């Protein structure tokens, strides 16, 4: 992660910088407004900005920045504000708004959330459809289809099927699924993952009954792989099969098999007569 912090609060900057160092993030501090092209050249994952540093030009600067760099995650971290101010900032393009005083851990979590959503959005627009059995997963449309008909999935259910399918057959642990969908660690005993998997599995089985997609690995997690349930039965035997067909020896007609059995029986009777 590459982060820039536009702020003049030395105490806040010091604590936040130490936390980013421990995470291994690249970061730099900006003490004054920077031209948009200069920020673009930094190739940032996110920008944390205190609007008070920008003075009267804060709204104009924020609108210009967000308009020119729509791929940049912008987190406003500033002093007390009104609802109208927060709404205005978000509508101008900010991705999140934090009110000071705040804990550095909250800032870190908000930045991670913004960067994660940005990556997902970029990945979806570029991703090709994923196919599994009868299911087509379209990340760019936040939708999954069976036979051209869309599945009635909630956003969380779609994120779940997208995550499982992208693992390409690898087993994902419950804790990993939870952290990647909800954004934080799973609390011991939380069954949210199991509940969403069950709902998603039911919808898939209803729309595509001849296939199974989500497989449970007890005590571990879940794996996504399309497996057909179709089995060749007696009704599938071709009608042209001869009536004397011998399934044990397909190349030997049943008539020959009967003759062989009769000959063997004659030998056994002769041996019995001699022994008597």
PDB file of C-alpha atoms in Angstrom:
ATOM      1  CA  UNK A   1       0.000   0.000   0.000  1.00  0.00           C
ATOM      2  CA  UNK A   2       1.195   3.509  -0.831  1.00  0.00           C
ATOM      3  CA  UNK A   3      -0.462   6.228   1.251  1.00  0.00           C
ATOM      4  CA  UNK A   4      -0.153  10.010   1.469  1.00  0.00           C
ATOM      5  CA  UNK A   5      -1.372  12.009   4.471  1.00  0.00           C
ATOM      6  CA  UNK A   6      -2.259  15.673   3.959  1.00  0.00           C
ATOM      7  CA  UNK A   7      -2.262  16.980   7.545  1.00  0.00           C
ATOM      8  CA  UNK A   8      -0.408  19.320   9.945  1.00  0.00           C
ATOM      9  CA  UNK A   9      -1.282  17.658  13.253  1.00  0.00           C
ATOM     10  CA  UNK A  10       2.189  16.454  14.265  1.00  0.00           C
ATOM     11  CA  UNK A  11       0.988  14.172  17.068  1.00  0.00           C
ATOM     12  CA  UNK A  12      -1.599  12.478  14.864  1.00  0.00           C
ATOM     13  CA  UNK A  13       0.892  12.114  12.007  1.00  0.00           C
ATOM     14  CA  UNK A  14       3.551  10.600  14.280  1.00  0.00           C
ATOM     15  CA  UNK A  15       1.248   7.912  15.707  1.00  0.00           C
ATOM     16  CA  UNK A  16      -0.299   7.106  12.314  1.00  0.00           C
ATOM     17  CA  UNK A  17       3.126   6.913  10.653  1.00  0.00           C
ATOM     18  CA  UNK A  18       4.395   4.407  13.239  1.00  0.00           C
ATOM     19  CA  UNK A  19       1.361   2.216  12.619  1.00  0.00           C
ATOM     20  CA  UNK A  20       1.874   2.322   8.846  1.00  0.00           C
ATOM     21  CA  UNK A  21       5.553   1.483   9.297  1.00  0.00           C
ATOM     22  CA  UNK A  22       4.612  -1.654  11.215  1.00  0.00           C
ATOM     23  CA  UNK A  23       2.288  -2.639   8.376  1.00  0.00           C
ATOM     24  CA  UNK A  24       5.046  -2.131   5.833  1.00  0.00           C
ATOM     25  CA  UNK A  25       3.122   0.587   3.974  1.00  0.00           C
ATOM     26  CA  UNK A  26       4.895   3.210   1.914  1.00  0.00           C
ATOM     27  CA  UNK A  27       3.735   6.638   3.086  1.00  0.00           C
ATOM     28  CA  UNK A  28       4.534  10.294   2.911  1.00  0.00           C
ATOM     29  CA  UNK A  29       3.272  13.420   4.650  1.00  0.00           C
ATOM     30  CA  UNK A  30       2.068  16.461   2.716  1.00  0.00           C
ATOM     31  CA  UNK A  31       1.983  19.714   4.692  1.00  0.00           C
ATOM     32  CA  UNK A  32       0.128  21.765   2.096  1.00  0.00           C
ATOM     33  CA  UNK A  33      -2.200  21.294  -0.903  1.00  0.00           C
ATOM     34  CA  UNK A  34      -0.516  19.553  -3.823  1.00  0.00           C
ATOM     35  CA  UNK A  35      -1.476  19.903  -7.515  1.00  0.00           C
ATOM     36  CA  UNK A  36      -3.516  17.054  -8.920  1.00  0.00           C
ATOM     37  CA  UNK A  37      -0.859  16.015 -11.435  1.00  0.00           C
ATOM     38  CA  UNK A  38       1.705  15.749  -8.619  1.00  0.00           C
ATOM     39  CA  UNK A  39      -0.594  13.439  -6.643  1.00  0.00           C
ATOM     40  CA  UNK A  40      -1.198  11.378  -9.782  1.00  0.00           C
ATOM     41  CA  UNK A  41       2.562  10.872 -10.180  1.00  0.00           C
ATOM     42  CA  UNK A  42       2.758   9.418  -6.644  1.00  0.00           C
ATOM     43  CA  UNK A  43       0.645   6.407  -7.743  1.00  0.00           C
ATOM     44  CA  UNK A  44      -1.133   6.249  -4.395  1.00  0.00           C
ATOM     45  CA  UNK A  45      -3.519   3.600  -3.113  1.00  0.00           C
ATOM     46  CA  UNK A  46      -5.251   6.178  -0.908  1.00  0.00           C
ATOM     47  CA  UNK A  47      -5.015   9.730   0.374  1.00  0.00           C
ATOM     48  CA  UNK A  48      -5.918  10.786   3.922  1.00  0.00           C
ATOM     49  CA  UNK A  49      -6.729  14.487   4.009  1.00  0.00           C
ATOM     50  CA  UNK A  50      -7.628  17.026   6.694  1.00  0.00           C
ATOM     51  CA  UNK A  51      -9.801  19.634   4.973  1.00  0.00           C
ATOM     52  CA  UNK A  52      -8.750  22.364   7.415  1.00  0.00           C
ATOM     53  CA  UNK A  53      -5.304  22.308   5.796  1.00  0.00           C
ATOM     54  CA  UNK A  54      -6.907  23.343   2.508  1.00  0.00           C
ATOM     55  CA  UNK A  55      -8.607  26.443   3.877  1.00  0.00           C
ATOM     56  CA  UNK A  56     -11.370  28.183   1.876  1.00  0.00           C
ATOM     57  CA  UNK A  57     -10.490  26.242  -1.266  1.00  0.00           C
ATOM     58  CA  UNK A  58     -11.138  22.853   0.373  1.00  0.00           C
ATOM     59  CA  UNK A  59     -14.316  21.960  -1.519  1.00  0.00           C
ATOM     60  CA  UNK A  60     -13.003  23.092  -4.887  1.00  0.00           C
ATOM     61  CA  UNK A  61      -9.725  21.204  -4.380  1.00  0.00           C
ATOM     62  CA  UNK A  62     -11.507  18.036  -3.275  1.00  0.00           C
ATOM     63  CA  UNK A  63     -13.881  18.111  -6.249  1.00  0.00           C
ATOM     64  CA  UNK A  64     -11.036  18.699  -8.703  1.00  0.00           C
ATOM     65  CA  UNK A  65      -8.936  15.892  -7.196  1.00  0.00           C
ATOM     66  CA  UNK A  66     -11.726  13.299  -7.152  1.00  0.00           C
ATOM     67  CA  UNK A  67     -12.796  14.223 -10.681  1.00  0.00           C
ATOM     68  CA  UNK A  68      -9.293  13.937 -12.100  1.00  0.00           C
ATOM     69  CA  UNK A  69      -8.304  10.762 -10.195  1.00  0.00           C
ATOM     70  CA  UNK A  70     -11.442   8.598  -9.836  1.00  0.00           C
ATOM     71  CA  UNK A  71      -9.312   5.532  -9.104  1.00  0.00           C
ATOM     72  CA  UNK A  72      -7.748   7.157  -6.007  1.00  0.00           C
ATOM     73  CA  UNK A  73      -9.260   6.302  -2.620  1.00  0.00           C
ATOM     74  CA  UNK A  74      -9.866   9.491  -0.630  1.00  0.00           C
ATOM     75  CA  UNK A  75     -10.465   9.429   3.141  1.00  0.00           C
ATOM     76  CA  UNK A  76     -11.341  12.750   4.753  1.00  0.00           C
ATOM     77  CA  UNK A  77     -10.074  12.866   8.350  1.00  0.00           C
ATOM     78  CA  UNK A  78     -10.902  16.260   9.813  1.00  0.00           C
ATOM     79  CA  UNK A  79     -12.363  18.042  12.837  1.00  0.00           C
ATOM     80  CA  UNK A  80     -16.008  18.264  13.908  1.00  0.00           C
ATOM     81  CA  UNK A  81     -18.377  18.822  11.002  1.00  0.00           C
ATOM     82  CA  UNK A  82     -22.054  19.100  10.217  1.00  0.00           C
ATOM     83  CA  UNK A  83     -24.143  16.512   8.408  1.00  0.00           C
ATOM     84  CA  UNK A  84     -24.340  18.880   5.428  1.00  0.00           C
ATOM     85  CA  UNK A  85     -20.550  19.122   5.235  1.00  0.00           C
ATOM     86  CA  UNK A  86     -20.052  15.378   5.389  1.00  0.00           C
ATOM     87  CA  UNK A  87     -22.701  14.774   2.746  1.00  0.00           C
ATOM     88  CA  UNK A  88     -21.125  17.412   0.514  1.00  0.00           C
ATOM     89  CA  UNK A  89     -17.677  15.860   0.819  1.00  0.00           C
ATOM     90  CA  UNK A  90     -18.934  12.387   0.005  1.00  0.00           C
ATOM     91  CA  UNK A  91     -20.911  13.652  -2.969  1.00  0.00           C
ATOM     92  CA  UNK A  92     -17.857  15.461  -4.305  1.00  0.00           C
ATOM     93  CA  UNK A  93     -16.053  12.114  -4.459  1.00  0.00           C
ATOM     94  CA  UNK A  94     -14.586  11.302  -1.029  1.00  0.00           C
ATOM     95  CA  UNK A  95     -14.853   7.585  -0.215  1.00  0.00           C
ATOM     96  CA  UNK A  96     -15.041   7.936   3.555  1.00  0.00           C
ATOM     97  CA  UNK A  97     -15.195  10.565   6.300  1.00  0.00           C
ATOM     98  CA  UNK A  98     -13.707  10.327   9.807  1.00  0.00           C
ATOM     99  CA  UNK A  99     -14.179  12.928  12.529  1.00  0.00           C
ATOM    100  CA  UNK A 100     -11.251  13.898  14.746  1.00  0.00           C
ATOM    101  CA  UNK A 101     -10.317  13.091  17.414  1.00  0.00           C
ATOM    102  CA  UNK A 102     -10.111   9.480  16.282  1.00  0.00           C
ATOM    103  CA  UNK A 103      -8.008   6.404  16.930  1.00  0.00           C
ATOM    104  CA  UNK A 104      -5.248   5.641  14.379  1.00  0.00           C
ATOM    105  CA  UNK A 105      -6.511   2.053  14.148  1.00  0.00           C
ATOM    106  CA  UNK A 106      -9.828   3.348  12.840  1.00  0.00           C
ATOM    107  CA  UNK A 107      -8.032   5.388  10.195  1.00  0.00           C
ATOM    108  CA  UNK A 108      -6.023   2.323   9.160  1.00  0.00           C
ATOM    109  CA  UNK A 109      -9.179   0.204   8.948  1.00  0.00           C
ATOM    110  CA  UNK A 110     -10.999   2.836   6.871  1.00  0.00           C
ATOM    111  CA  UNK A 111      -8.076   3.164   4.479  1.00  0.00           C
ATOM    112  CA  UNK A 112      -7.903  -0.616   4.080  1.00  0.00           C
ATOM    113  CA  UNK A 113     -11.635  -0.735   3.384  1.00  0.00           C
ATOM    114  CA  UNK A 114     -11.440   1.990   0.742  1.00  0.00           C
ATOM    115  CA  UNK A 115      -8.435   0.386  -0.980  1.00  0.00           C
ATOM    116  CA  UNK A 116     -10.129  -3.019  -0.936  1.00  0.00           C
ATOM    117  CA  UNK A 117     -13.305  -1.686  -2.527  1.00  0.00           C
ATOM    118  CA  UNK A 118     -11.267   0.116  -5.177  1.00  0.00           C
ATOM    119  CA  UNK A 119      -9.392  -3.084  -6.068  1.00  0.00           C
ATOM    120  CA  UNK A 120     -12.622  -5.052  -6.312  1.00  0.00           C
ATOM    121  CA  UNK A 121     -14.202  -2.419  -8.545  1.00  0.00           C
ATOM    122  CA  UNK A 122     -11.190  -2.296 -10.858  1.00  0.00           C
ATOM    123  CA  UNK A 123     -10.915  -6.072 -10.976  1.00  0.00           C
ATOM    124  CA  UNK A 124     -14.593  -6.513 -11.799  1.00  0.00           C
ATOM    125  CA  UNK A 125     -14.550  -4.172 -14.769  1.00  0.00           C
ATOM    126  CA  UNK A 126     -11.574  -6.036 -16.232  1.00  0.00           C
ATOM    127  CA  UNK A 127     -12.491  -9.598 -15.264  1.00  0.00           C
ATOM    128  CA  UNK A 128     -13.792 -12.099 -17.778  1.00  0.00           C
ATOM    129  CA  UNK A 129     -16.893 -14.176 -16.943  1.00  0.00           C
ATOM    130  CA  UNK A 130     -16.197 -17.291 -14.856  1.00  0.00           C
ATOM    131  CA  UNK A 131     -17.878 -20.522 -15.980  1.00  0.00           C
ATOM    132  CA  UNK A 132     -18.569 -23.528 -13.751  1.00  0.00           C
ATOM    133  CA  UNK A 133     -20.986 -26.229 -14.847  1.00  0.00           C
ATOM    134  CA  UNK A 134     -24.141 -24.381 -15.845  1.00  0.00           C
ATOM    135  CA  UNK A 135     -23.261 -21.245 -13.878  1.00  0.00           C
ATOM    136  CA  UNK A 136     -21.809 -18.088 -15.411  1.00  0.00           C
ATOM    137  CA  UNK A 137     -20.438 -15.505 -12.965  1.00  0.00           C
ATOM    138  CA  UNK A 138     -20.240 -11.922 -14.263  1.00  0.00           C
ATOM    139  CA  UNK A 139     -18.234  -9.759 -11.878  1.00  0.00           C
ATOM    140  CA  UNK A 140     -18.825  -6.649 -13.970  1.00  0.00           C
ATOM    141  CA  UNK A 141     -22.594  -7.053 -13.476  1.00  0.00           C
ATOM    142  CA  UNK A 142     -22.546  -8.344  -9.872  1.00  0.00           C
ATOM    143  CA  UNK A 143     -24.646 -11.236 -11.129  1.00  0.00           C
ATOM    144  CA  UNK A 144     -24.587 -14.989 -11.749  1.00  0.00           C
ATOM    145  CA  UNK A 145     -26.601 -16.745 -14.459  1.00  0.00           C
ATOM    146  CA  UNK A 146     -27.863 -20.257 -15.168  1.00  0.00           C
ATOM    147  CA  UNK A 147     -29.047 -20.822 -18.711  1.00  0.00           C
ATOM    148  CA  UNK A 148     -29.174 -17.080 -19.288  1.00  0.00           C
ATOM    149  CA  UNK A 149     -31.467 -16.496 -16.293  1.00  0.00           C
ATOM    150  CA  UNK A 150     -30.087 -14.430 -13.441  1.00  0.00           C
ATOM    151  CA  UNK A 151     -29.925 -15.924  -9.943  1.00  0.00           C
ATOM    152  CA  UNK A 152     -31.677 -13.928  -7.245  1.00  0.00           C
ATOM    153  CA  UNK A 153     -28.570 -13.272  -5.149  1.00  0.00           C
ATOM    154  CA  UNK A 154     -28.005 -10.651  -2.491  1.00  0.00           C
ATOM    155  CA  UNK A 155     -24.814  -8.621  -2.743  1.00  0.00           C
ATOM    156  CA  UNK A 156     -23.178 -10.675   0.008  1.00  0.00           C
ATOM    157  CA  UNK A 157     -24.197 -13.941  -1.678  1.00  0.00           C
ATOM    158  CA  UNK A 158     -22.710 -12.761  -4.954  1.00  0.00           C
ATOM    159  CA  UNK A 159     -19.475 -11.745  -3.239  1.00  0.00           C
ATOM    160  CA  UNK A 160     -19.397 -15.224  -1.688  1.00  0.00           C
ATOM    161  CA  UNK A 161     -19.837 -17.140  -4.956  1.00  0.00           C
ATOM    162  CA  UNK A 162     -17.319 -14.842  -6.651  1.00  0.00           C
ATOM    163  CA  UNK A 163     -14.765 -15.456  -3.905  1.00  0.00           C
ATOM    164  CA  UNK A 164     -15.251 -19.230  -3.874  1.00  0.00           C
ATOM    165  CA  UNK A 165     -15.173 -19.572  -7.669  1.00  0.00           C
ATOM    166  CA  UNK A 166     -12.043 -17.423  -7.974  1.00  0.00           C
ATOM    167  CA  UNK A 167     -10.202 -19.861  -5.674  1.00  0.00           C
ATOM    168  CA  UNK A 168     -10.319 -22.388  -8.561  1.00  0.00           C
ATOM    169  CA  UNK A 169     -11.004 -25.485  -6.480  1.00  0.00           C
ATOM    170  CA  UNK A 170      -8.924 -24.518  -3.460  1.00  0.00           C
ATOM    171  CA  UNK A 171     -10.494 -25.008  -0.035  1.00  0.00           C
ATOM    172  CA  UNK A 172     -11.108 -21.676   1.697  1.00  0.00           C
ATOM    173  CA  UNK A 173     -11.209 -21.685   5.478  1.00  0.00           C
ATOM    174  CA  UNK A 174     -14.186 -20.089   7.185  1.00  0.00           C
ATOM    175  CA  UNK A 175     -11.970 -17.471   8.820  1.00  0.00           C
ATOM    176  CA  UNK A 176     -10.516 -16.446   5.457  1.00  0.00           C
ATOM    177  CA  UNK A 177     -13.949 -16.184   3.855  1.00  0.00           C
ATOM    178  CA  UNK A 178     -15.220 -14.063   6.735  1.00  0.00           C
ATOM    179  CA  UNK A 179     -12.267 -11.674   6.789  1.00  0.00           C
ATOM    180  CA  UNK A 180     -12.384 -11.158   3.017  1.00  0.00           C
ATOM    181  CA  UNK A 181     -16.137 -10.542   2.887  1.00  0.00           C
ATOM    182  CA  UNK A 182     -16.712  -8.652   6.119  1.00  0.00           C
ATOM    183  CA  UNK A 183     -13.316  -6.969   6.354  1.00  0.00           C
ATOM    184  CA  UNK A 184     -12.340  -8.006   9.882  1.00  0.00           C
ATOM    185  CA  UNK A 185     -11.543 -11.110  11.924  1.00  0.00           C
ATOM    186  CA  UNK A 186     -14.267 -13.635  12.644  1.00  0.00           C
ATOM    187  CA  UNK A 187     -15.419 -13.896  16.252  1.00  0.00           C
ATOM    188  CA  UNK A 188     -15.276 -17.382  17.727  1.00  0.00           C
ATOM    189  CA  UNK A 189     -18.618 -19.148  17.300  1.00  0.00           C
ATOM    190  CA  UNK A 190     -19.874 -16.839  14.542  1.00  0.00           C
ATOM    191  CA  UNK A 191     -21.834 -18.920  11.997  1.00  0.00           C
ATOM    192  CA  UNK A 192     -22.428 -16.165   9.416  1.00  0.00           C
ATOM    193  CA  UNK A 193     -20.308 -17.911   6.776  1.00  0.00           C
ATOM    194  CA  UNK A 194     -22.218 -21.179   7.175  1.00  0.00           C
ATOM    195  CA  UNK A 195     -25.566 -19.388   6.950  1.00  0.00           C
ATOM    196  CA  UNK A 196     -24.650 -17.589   3.732  1.00  0.00           C
ATOM    197  CA  UNK A 197     -23.141 -20.739   2.215  1.00  0.00           C
ATOM    198  CA  UNK A 198     -26.349 -22.660   2.956  1.00  0.00           C
ATOM    199  CA  UNK A 199     -28.539 -19.989   1.328  1.00  0.00           C
ATOM    200  CA  UNK A 200     -26.280 -19.766  -1.719  1.00  0.00           C
ATOM    201  CA  UNK A 201     -26.126 -23.556  -2.069  1.00  0.00           C
ATOM    202  CA  UNK A 202     -29.935 -23.796  -1.958  1.00  0.00           C
ATOM    203  CA  UNK A 203     -30.305 -21.231  -4.734  1.00  0.00           C
ATOM    204  CA  UNK A 204     -27.709 -22.970  -6.897  1.00  0.00           C
ATOM    205  CA  UNK A 205     -29.302 -26.398  -6.414  1.00  0.00           C
ATOM    206  CA  UNK A 206     -32.735 -25.016  -7.270  1.00  0.00           C
ATOM    207  CA  UNK A 207     -31.528 -23.339 -10.472  1.00  0.00           C
ATOM    208  CA  UNK A 208     -29.123 -26.118 -11.495  1.00  0.00           C
ATOM    209  CA  UNK A 209     -30.343 -29.385  -9.881  1.00  0.00           C
ATOM    210  CA  UNK A 210     -28.085 -31.681 -11.929  1.00  0.00           C
ATOM    211  CA  UNK A 211     -24.926 -30.107 -10.546  1.00  0.00           C
ATOM    212  CA  UNK A 212     -23.292 -29.591  -7.176  1.00  0.00           C
ATOM    213  CA  UNK A 213     -21.066 -26.558  -6.744  1.00  0.00           C
ATOM    214  CA  UNK A 214     -20.214 -25.891  -3.081  1.00  0.00           C
ATOM    215  CA  UNK A 215     -18.536 -28.712  -1.168  1.00  0.00           C
ATOM    216  CA  UNK A 216     -18.112 -28.730   2.605  1.00  0.00           C
ATOM    217  CA  UNK A 217     -14.802 -29.709   4.187  1.00  0.00           C
ATOM    218  CA  UNK A 218     -15.873 -30.298   7.788  1.00  0.00           C
ATOM    219  CA  UNK A 219     -13.848 -28.431  10.356  1.00  0.00           C
ATOM    220  CA  UNK A 220     -12.051 -26.445   7.658  1.00  0.00           C
ATOM    221  CA  UNK A 221     -14.219 -24.559   5.189  1.00  0.00           C
ATOM    222  CA  UNK A 222     -15.637 -24.747   1.679  1.00  0.00           C
ATOM    223  CA  UNK A 223     -14.544 -25.539  -1.868  1.00  0.00           C
ATOM    224  CA  UNK A 224     -16.222 -24.509  -5.128  1.00  0.00           C
ATOM    225  CA  UNK A 225     -16.155 -27.002  -7.996  1.00  0.00           C
ATOM    226  CA  UNK A 226     -18.845 -27.962 -10.520  1.00  0.00           C
ATOM    227  CA  UNK A 227     -19.591 -31.694 -10.343  1.00  0.00           C
ATOM    228  CA  UNK A 228     -22.312 -33.307 -12.446  1.00  0.00           C
ATOM    229  CA  UNK A 229     -24.818 -35.612 -10.750  1.00  0.00           C
ATOM    230  CA  UNK A 230     -25.903 -37.328 -13.967  1.00  0.00           C
ATOM    231  CA  UNK A 231     -25.396 -41.148 -13.818  1.00  0.00           C
ATOM    232  CA  UNK A 232     -25.841 -43.617 -16.669  1.00  0.00           C
ATOM    233  CA  UNK A 233     -28.671 -46.025 -15.683  1.00  0.00           C
ATOM    234  CA  UNK A 234     -30.325 -49.087 -17.169  1.00  0.00           C
ATOM    235  CA  UNK A 235     -32.642 -46.927 -19.196  1.00  0.00           C
ATOM    236  CA  UNK A 236     -29.599 -45.565 -21.004  1.00  0.00           C
ATOM    237  CA  UNK A 237     -28.607 -48.990 -22.490  1.00  0.00           C
ATOM    238  CA  UNK A 238     -29.082 -48.820 -26.282  1.00  0.00           C
ATOM    239  CA  UNK A 239     -32.142 -50.680 -27.586  1.00  0.00           C
ATOM    240  CA  UNK A 240     -29.982 -52.366 -30.259  1.00  0.00           C
ATOM    241  CA  UNK A 241     -28.130 -54.553 -27.718  1.00  0.00           C
ATOM    242  CA  UNK A 242     -28.643 -58.258 -28.647  1.00  0.00           C
ATOM    243  CA  UNK A 243     -30.950 -60.243 -26.371  1.00  0.00           C
ATOM    244  CA  UNK A 244     -28.177 -62.810 -25.738  1.00  0.00           C
ATOM    245  CA  UNK A 245     -25.638 -60.100 -24.787  1.00  0.00           C
ATOM    246  CA  UNK A 246     -23.418 -61.245 -21.912  1.00  0.00           C
ATOM    247  CA  UNK A 247     -22.381 -58.231 -19.758  1.00  0.00           C
ATOM    248  CA  UNK A 248     -19.545 -60.226 -18.110  1.00  0.00           C
ATOM    249  CA  UNK A 249     -18.017 -61.098 -21.498  1.00  0.00           C
ATOM    250  CA  UNK A 250     -19.365 -58.644 -24.083  1.00  0.00           C
ATOM    251  CA  UNK A 251     -17.379 -60.379 -26.862  1.00  0.00           C
ATOM    252  CA  UNK A 252     -18.876 -63.826 -26.070  1.00  0.00           C
ATOM    253  CA  UNK A 253     -22.572 -64.394 -26.897  1.00  0.00           C
ATOM    254  CA  UNK A 254     -24.777 -65.823 -24.185  1.00  0.00           C
ATOM    255  CA  UNK A 255     -25.426 -68.896 -26.378  1.00  0.00           C
ATOM    256  CA  UNK A 256     -21.745 -69.823 -26.466  1.00  0.00           C
ATOM    257  CA  UNK A 257     -21.536 -69.220 -22.755  1.00  0.00           C
ATOM    258  CA  UNK A 258     -24.409 -71.691 -22.257  1.00  0.00           C
ATOM    259  CA  UNK A 259     -22.697 -74.316 -24.430  1.00  0.00           C
ATOM    260  CA  UNK A 260     -19.490 -73.879 -22.472  1.00  0.00           C
ATOM    261  CA  UNK A 261     -21.367 -74.307 -19.187  1.00  0.00           C
ATOM    262  CA  UNK A 262     -23.096 -77.465 -20.511  1.00  0.00           C
ATOM    263  CA  UNK A 263     -19.809 -79.029 -21.618  1.00  0.00           C
ATOM    264  CA  UNK A 264     -18.290 -78.302 -18.238  1.00  0.00           C
ATOM    265  CA  UNK A 265     -21.283 -79.931 -16.553  1.00  0.00           C
ATOM    266  CA  UNK A 266     -20.899 -83.105 -18.742  1.00  0.00           C
ATOM    267  CA  UNK A 267     -17.265 -83.444 -17.692  1.00  0.00           C
ATOM    268  CA  UNK A 268     -18.195 -83.099 -14.026  1.00  0.00           C
ATOM    269  CA  UNK A 269     -20.878 -85.843 -14.337  1.00  0.00           C
ATOM    270  CA  UNK A 270     -18.408 -88.183 -16.092  1.00  0.00           C
ATOM    271  CA  UNK A 271     -15.818 -87.681 -13.389  1.00  0.00           C
ATOM    272  CA  UNK A 272     -18.443 -88.425 -10.760  1.00  0.00           C
ATOM    273  CA  UNK A 273     -19.433 -91.696 -12.514  1.00  0.00           C
ATOM    274  CA  UNK A 274     -15.825 -92.896 -12.645  1.00  0.00           C
ATOM    275  CA  UNK A 275     -15.317 -92.107  -9.000  1.00  0.00           C
ATOM    276  CA  UNK A 276     -18.383 -94.161  -8.107  1.00  0.00           C
TER     277      UNK A 276
END
